[in-house]
Amino acid sequence: MAELPSGLLEACVVVGAPSDKLRELQQRTKSSELPLLDPEVLQVHAPPFVSIEANSNHVIGPAFSRVQRRRSFIKKKRRDRAAEGVSNGDSSSRREASPTTEDISVPKDLDLIALPQLCFPDGLQLASEQKDDTYHFLVFTDLFGNRSHGVVVQYYRAVQSIQESVFQNGHRWNAPKCRLFAPFAVCIISKVPYYNALKDCLSCLLVQLRTARQADLEETIREFSAKLSLVPLPPPGQLHVSFSLRPLQVVLPSRDDPDSPLVDINLHLPLLCFTHTALLQVLSCLLQEQRIVFFSSDWARLTLVAESLLLYLQPLSWQQPYVPVLARGMLDFLMAPTAFLMGCHINHFEEIAAETEDLILVNVDDGFIQTSWSEAVDLPALPLAAAECFISRAESLQLQYDLELCHLGTGTDVNTLRSQRRGWQQKLNSQIQNIALELVVNIFRGVQDFLNHEHRVFNSEEFLRTREPDDQLFYRKVLETHIFHSFLRDRLNRKRDSFSRMEQMTRSHAHRNRAMTESPRRPPMSELSRAGPDRKLSKRLGASLPNLDQPINESVTLNANRLFSIRKIGPDSGLKFLQKPLKVFRLPEFPPPLAYHYVQNYYSDMVASLGKAISATPPDESALLARYHYLRGLVNTVSNRRLDALEDFHSLYKTDAEIFPSQMVNSVIDSLLDVERVQVDRRPEIKRLISRLKREQERERATQGTGQEDAAVKRFQLPKKYMHLEEFVKCVQESGIVKDQGTIHRLFDALTVGHQKQVGPDLFRVFYTIWKDTEAEAQEVCLPASVLEHIDATECVFKLSSSVKTSRGVGKIAMTQRRLFLLTDGRPGYVEVAQYRDLEEVRVSSAPFLVLRIPSLKIRVHGRKETFEANLKTETELWNLMVKEMWAGRSIADRHKDPQYMQQALTNALLMDAVVGSLQSSKAIYAASKLAYFDRMSLEAQMMVPSTTSETLKHKINPSVEFAVPQAVDVLLYTPGQLWVSVGGGKVMVYDASSWSLIQTCQVGNARLVCVFSELHAGS
């Protein structure tokens, strides 16, 4: 049988007290002395529920559930004589209830030992009167971190004694109403968190249980469980599934995409329980992985609030122990030394606060948070800017459903009223997810700029430099957590999730262009100057390379633009670029008797309904068609129509490969019978699908064992031993200084001039420190408005000389990616020296001073008669090398219309500066000249571009920026507004055809692409 994904139902368990024990207590217990009992597992129902006759050659599928590994569970089974009819009320003919045992099969990962306590966390308490039904929710986590979810309903039934119900003259005679009521719990366990849907299912079950006889209870619950096992789960996307469990129509929502969590709870509950400030404080504690305990008088509220808060943090995923409901016999769990998230009844608050240490105590009912040692929480708060943005957005939410009903009449149909409420809740959930995602994006924006994908290194210290001083303690704590490490691993694997989509969407245009390059950029001078003197020190970006040419009209600051742009986003935008209307597919009515042929007819009806839906869907709604094909393929798989299932999956593969269930389809192929394999040869579309999947399996097997995606994220550390060339290349790449191997080889030659070909740890530490300090010093320059008027908004000062005398006055020479200018002393002023493309000559000279000759730099510019001269003294030779390299880079960039050459030239210049500073010897200038790559190239041979190409070429992009060595382009595809570029190893880069900025990088397999069709779209 083909292996299926998890279905709606894993198991349905009934927990309570045995009936003989209840009758015994009723006879000898007074109503004022009702004892507290230990609950037991009374029933376990798990698929498969239907089997075909043993002599048939057919195999029935296990409904829409996995073929689970199972184990034996010995259950005591007692004959309830009170439930049996006793002729003429002859009590003397009654036999004693004899306990027997029954060996039943249950899923192997189902913990039946702890389940009774969790179903009755306060203990099983008998009552002298009927009580209301109550619901609560459970989360189970196995050793591998996989979660299952439980929905529990507790309901009370009257305890039937032998004297209370007898037959007399063929008629049942009831004794006076009994005064003892016992609670029972029905728990539905599922791999998917359908909390609201399963709560609706249990509500429908209780309607049947209230009128059912005692003897029919087990069969009623079994039939209910079997129906749930026939429900297919909707695939990710815009298609929901609904089914009827009278009197309600139950809806199963789908997840937005394969990487998004499924949301079937009311996400606004935490906003009703906490103030915005307290809510952010709780989220901060979660991000810092504290030992957190939630308290409430309502068991259901504990899980719902905890689940909502964890969804707020998506795509960050909680990695620590998680038990939102702790029974009173499990309170010792709170003594665990590791981080955790647990929930307790409010009655235990004082006891736990007094007996424990280092716990964060969150009172959900009253909305406050404290620690077990004080009423204040002394932990770093979330970054201020991100918190303020969250609060301003959260204040605009409409959390009261009653306000939506003001203009509506009174509804008379319960399912219509539920549908209206569900639509309102889905819209509100989407808005809350947007706001929460914006919070996470604001907190961790720019993390990817400090990642080295090749060596899987995160430069945490340089990332911390970019954070505000007041926020750095928060980040230092978060960077050490498992939740952040998992998030980093996804960034290194280039996961295209909601975070990456929103982070890309809310970037400024300038930041998108800067993201094209291999390392984070320094902010332009316009940003630094507007940040103010009190904030400029915190804007030091980490490993910098020069900016590309930027549009002049980008004049707003990065931080201000970022937050402003987020505030402009409406509550309905953010997570999804296109909001498509939702569709609901209604399942046929469940078969009355759960026999094999009735179930097969049910499957056939479902296939027919899906066929009608496919025929009625227009071809342009390909996403919806794909989901219908997914469901029909799943139904055909369960009903053993394997060839029809493969045909549906082939249509799905052509339409939307993102939701293609590869594992299930491969399992279907492996389970084909010999006669079916013969028929496959006559159906070319299925044959193509099988051959394509086999090729993909072979590729996966070929790449298995590398462990790249699951490899640990390393933190950059300075070397502790001498490095040869290969080790030096890896170290420089990990540090984020530069990635290009050719440049690193030249740097290695420079640092080892006059020495053996090794770079010592002390030398590298000095070089690295000078690189970072020079970078930071330049960013601390605060240019006045009178100077900013003369330079472009996106220019950065990369190098400042000491104060020197020049032919145009006294001041400091500033080097940007476009020009040289003099920043005059005294009253700061601007004197332009030259733009690199206008240079005519650069040479070292000397200026007379009394009897001395002071080294100076002379610069001649096209169109100017006078020569600019600066008495740079000991800095002259270095500035001569740097300016010539920038000049050569500008010339080659203009000739090839490729700004990447200018970027590389500026990188070379900055490396020269760091080399001279670190060597401090007579050979320092000679060593730095090893890095004058473009200057040497311009002297040796011109890089000629054919005249036809030069006239036609408008802009050149370099898709090899992210690689250590240049890559050949395999495939080019232009679609309206986008350019798709495929390079080695299945990597595809998507460029905006208007700005030529990099929009997205995706991995399409691991083999070389030979063809790309125009149907390919971003995000697929």
mmCIF file of N, CA and C in Angstrom, residues 643 646-651 654 679-692:
data_model
loop_
_atom_site.group_PDB
_atom_site.id
_atom_site.type_symbol
_atom_site.label_atom_id
_atom_site.label_comp_id
_atom_site.label_asym_id
_atom_site.label_seq_id
_atom_site.Cartn_x
_atom_site.Cartn_y
_atom_site.Cartn_z
ATOM 1 N N LEU A 643 -3.243 4.060 -11.039
ATOM 2 C CA LEU A 643 -2.939 4.689 -12.330
ATOM 3 C C LEU A 643 -3.663 6.018 -12.467
ATOM 4 N N LEU A 646 -1.760 8.503 -10.391
ATOM 5 C CA LEU A 646 -0.543 8.994 -11.042
ATOM 6 C C LEU A 646 -0.873 9.989 -12.151
ATOM 7 N N GLU A 647 -1.984 9.799 -12.815
ATOM 8 C CA GLU A 647 -2.386 10.763 -13.848
ATOM 9 C C GLU A 647 -2.698 12.117 -13.228
ATOM 10 N N ASP A 648 -3.373 12.090 -12.077
ATOM 11 C CA ASP A 648 -3.650 13.351 -11.385
ATOM 12 C C ASP A 648 -2.362 14.006 -10.905
ATOM 13 N N PHE A 649 -1.454 13.214 -10.370
ATOM 14 C CA PHE A 649 -0.203 13.782 -9.874
ATOM 15 C C PHE A 649 0.656 14.313 -11.027
ATOM 16 N N HIS A 650 0.525 13.716 -12.199
ATOM 17 C CA HIS A 650 1.230 14.252 -13.363
ATOM 18 C C HIS A 650 0.690 15.626 -13.727
ATOM 19 N N SER A 651 -0.636 15.780 -13.686
ATOM 20 C CA SER A 651 -1.245 17.097 -13.941
ATOM 21 C C SER A 651 -0.825 18.099 -12.882
ATOM 22 N N LYS A 654 2.788 19.298 -13.496
ATOM 23 C CA LYS A 654 2.879 20.285 -14.576
ATOM 24 C C LYS A 654 2.369 21.649 -14.133
ATOM 25 N N GLN A 679 0.265 -1.531 -18.070
ATOM 26 C CA GLN A 679 -0.583 -0.443 -18.543
ATOM 27 C C GLN A 679 0.153 0.891 -18.547
ATOM 28 N N VAL A 680 1.127 1.063 -17.651
ATOM 29 C CA VAL A 680 1.906 2.302 -17.615
ATOM 30 C C VAL A 680 2.604 2.532 -18.944
ATOM 31 N N ASP A 681 3.099 1.460 -19.564
ATOM 32 C CA ASP A 681 3.795 1.596 -20.843
ATOM 33 C C ASP A 681 2.888 2.138 -21.934
ATOM 34 N N ARG A 682 1.570 2.010 -21.757
ATOM 35 C CA ARG A 682 0.633 2.514 -22.759
ATOM 36 C C ARG A 682 0.151 3.926 -22.455
ATOM 37 N N ARG A 683 0.595 4.478 -21.334
ATOM 38 C CA ARG A 683 0.175 5.839 -20.957
ATOM 39 C C ARG A 683 1.425 6.706 -20.834
ATOM 40 N N PRO A 684 1.780 7.392 -21.915
ATOM 41 C CA PRO A 684 3.073 8.108 -21.956
ATOM 42 C C PRO A 684 3.219 9.179 -20.895
ATOM 43 N N GLU A 685 2.094 9.839 -20.480
ATOM 44 C CA GLU A 685 2.236 10.907 -19.496
ATOM 45 C C GLU A 685 2.678 10.348 -18.142
ATOM 46 N N ILE A 686 2.148 9.157 -17.780
ATOM 47 C CA ILE A 686 2.562 8.537 -16.523
ATOM 48 C C ILE A 686 3.996 8.033 -16.633
ATOM 49 N N LYS A 687 4.330 7.519 -17.791
ATOM 50 C CA LYS A 687 5.685 7.013 -18.008
ATOM 51 C C LYS A 687 6.700 8.140 -17.866
ATOM 52 N N ARG A 688 6.369 9.343 -18.401
ATOM 53 C CA ARG A 688 7.272 10.491 -18.275
ATOM 54 C C ARG A 688 7.413 10.912 -16.822
ATOM 55 N N LEU A 689 6.288 10.883 -16.091
ATOM 56 C CA LEU A 689 6.343 11.266 -14.678
ATOM 57 C C LEU A 689 7.244 10.321 -13.902
ATOM 58 N N ILE A 690 7.111 9.032 -14.137
ATOM 59 C CA ILE A 690 7.914 8.046 -13.409
ATOM 60 C C ILE A 690 9.395 8.231 -13.716
ATOM 61 N N SER A 691 9.738 8.409 -14.993
ATOM 62 C CA SER A 691 11.149 8.576 -15.352
ATOM 63 C C SER A 691 11.714 9.856 -14.773
ATOM 64 N N ARG A 692 10.901 10.926 -14.707
ATOM 65 C CA ARG A 692 11.370 12.182 -14.142
ATOM 66 C C ARG A 692 11.639 12.045 -12.643
#
